[in-house]
Amino acid sequence: ATIIGVDVNKKSIEKAKSKFASEKLSFYHIEAKSLHTLGKFDVITAISVLCRYPESKLIQNIDSVFPFSIFEMSVGYLDQVLNPKGYLFIRSSNFRFMETEYHKKYEVISFEGQRQPEMFPKFNKNNFRLKNFEEREELFQKH
């Protein structure tokens, strides 16, 4: 397998390059809207990237920090570059993938030994905080 790491933070990419560079592992400083320039993927993981934390920790409405429209647009960029039958893994996001228009193209995958969710600030598509919400849907397979 070839593994590609991307981030919008240049310092994070430079640190990763110096620590983990190899033939099968490369890193790119790139915006989500330009992901298509890297090709198509079989697996995409988005862990703590589709969120704003700690900014979202105490607020009741996330609209001014990270609105649902930006989340959904970012998910769209991921959807564009994921191959059919590919896997999308989203963990620790501020919104539910199932509320996006893209969820219709995916099936939720449950698996043995799936971790217990952590309490993480979740908001609905209208940007209002959900109370005591535990999301268990994290792994999705594209149709």
Tab-separated table of C-alpha atoms in Angstrom, residues 60-133:
chain	number	residue	atom	x	y	z
A	60	GLN	CA	-24.239	26.214	21.964
A	61	ASN	CA	-24.101	27.309	18.323
A	62	ILE	CA	-21.061	26.540	16.169
A	63	ASP	CA	-22.085	28.646	13.170
A	64	SER	CA	-19.426	31.349	13.667
A	65	VAL	CA	-16.647	28.817	14.332
A	66	PHE	CA	-17.272	25.939	11.905
A	67	PRO	CA	-20.711	25.885	10.245
A	68	PHE	CA	-22.327	22.698	8.930
A	69	SER	CA	-22.048	24.037	5.374
A	70	ILE	CA	-18.224	23.958	5.632
A	71	PHE	CA	-18.328	20.453	7.122
A	72	GLU	CA	-20.561	19.221	4.308
A	73	MET	CA	-18.399	20.872	1.647
A	74	SER	CA	-15.302	19.220	3.147
A	75	VAL	CA	-17.036	15.833	3.156
A	76	GLY	CA	-17.835	16.450	-0.511
A	77	TYR	CA	-14.133	16.858	-1.284
A	78	LEU	CA	-13.459	13.521	0.428
A	79	ASP	CA	-16.311	11.865	-1.457
A	80	GLN	CA	-14.883	13.114	-4.778
A	81	VAL	CA	-11.599	11.278	-4.278
A	82	LEU	CA	-12.897	8.053	-2.709
A	83	ASN	CA	-13.199	5.085	-5.065
A	84	PRO	CA	-16.449	3.083	-5.277
A	85	LYS	CA	-16.422	0.408	-2.547
A	86	GLY	CA	-13.872	2.565	-0.693
A	87	TYR	CA	-13.976	3.240	3.042
A	88	LEU	CA	-14.427	6.599	4.740
A	89	PHE	CA	-13.574	6.752	8.429
A	90	ILE	CA	-14.671	9.901	10.282
A	91	ARG	CA	-13.946	10.206	13.990
A	92	SER	CA	-14.195	13.171	16.350
A	93	SER	CA	-16.049	15.522	14.033
A	94	ASN	CA	-18.430	18.245	15.163
A	95	PHE	CA	-21.242	16.963	12.933
A	96	ARG	CA	-22.812	13.685	11.925
A	97	PHE	CA	-21.858	12.403	8.476
A	98	MET	CA	-25.396	10.955	8.287
A	99	GLU	CA	-26.807	14.511	8.094
A	100	THR	CA	-24.882	15.347	4.918
A	101	GLU	CA	-26.279	14.871	1.424
A	102	TYR	CA	-23.400	12.452	0.759
A	103	HIS	CA	-24.502	9.822	3.275
A	104	LYS	CA	-26.947	8.394	0.694
A	105	LYS	CA	-23.954	7.035	-1.242
A	106	TYR	CA	-22.645	5.101	1.770
A	107	GLU	CA	-23.432	2.190	4.042
A	108	VAL	CA	-22.558	2.298	7.744
A	109	ILE	CA	-20.089	-0.435	8.659
A	110	SER	CA	-20.078	-1.833	12.203
A	111	PHE	CA	-17.316	-4.120	13.356
A	112	GLU	CA	-16.353	-6.296	16.282
A	113	GLY	CA	-14.313	-4.468	18.884
A	114	GLN	CA	-15.415	-1.023	17.784
A	115	ARG	CA	-14.329	1.501	20.393
A	116	GLN	CA	-16.747	3.185	22.719
A	117	PRO	CA	-17.401	6.728	21.557
A	118	GLU	CA	-15.962	9.615	23.509
A	119	MET	CA	-18.140	12.538	24.401
A	120	PHE	CA	-17.234	15.104	21.781
A	121	PRO	CA	-19.138	18.326	21.023
A	122	LYS	CA	-21.703	17.434	18.347
A	123	PHE	CA	-23.976	19.830	16.522
A	124	ASN	CA	-26.933	19.359	14.186
A	125	LYS	CA	-27.000	20.637	10.619
A	126	ASN	CA	-28.539	23.876	11.921
A	127	ASN	CA	-25.367	24.372	13.980
A	128	PHE	CA	-26.975	23.862	17.403
A	129	ARG	CA	-25.367	21.639	20.049
A	130	LEU	CA	-26.784	18.164	20.543
A	131	LYS	CA	-27.141	17.192	24.201
A	132	ASN	CA	-25.431	14.005	25.432
A	133	PHE	CA	-25.055	12.639	21.928
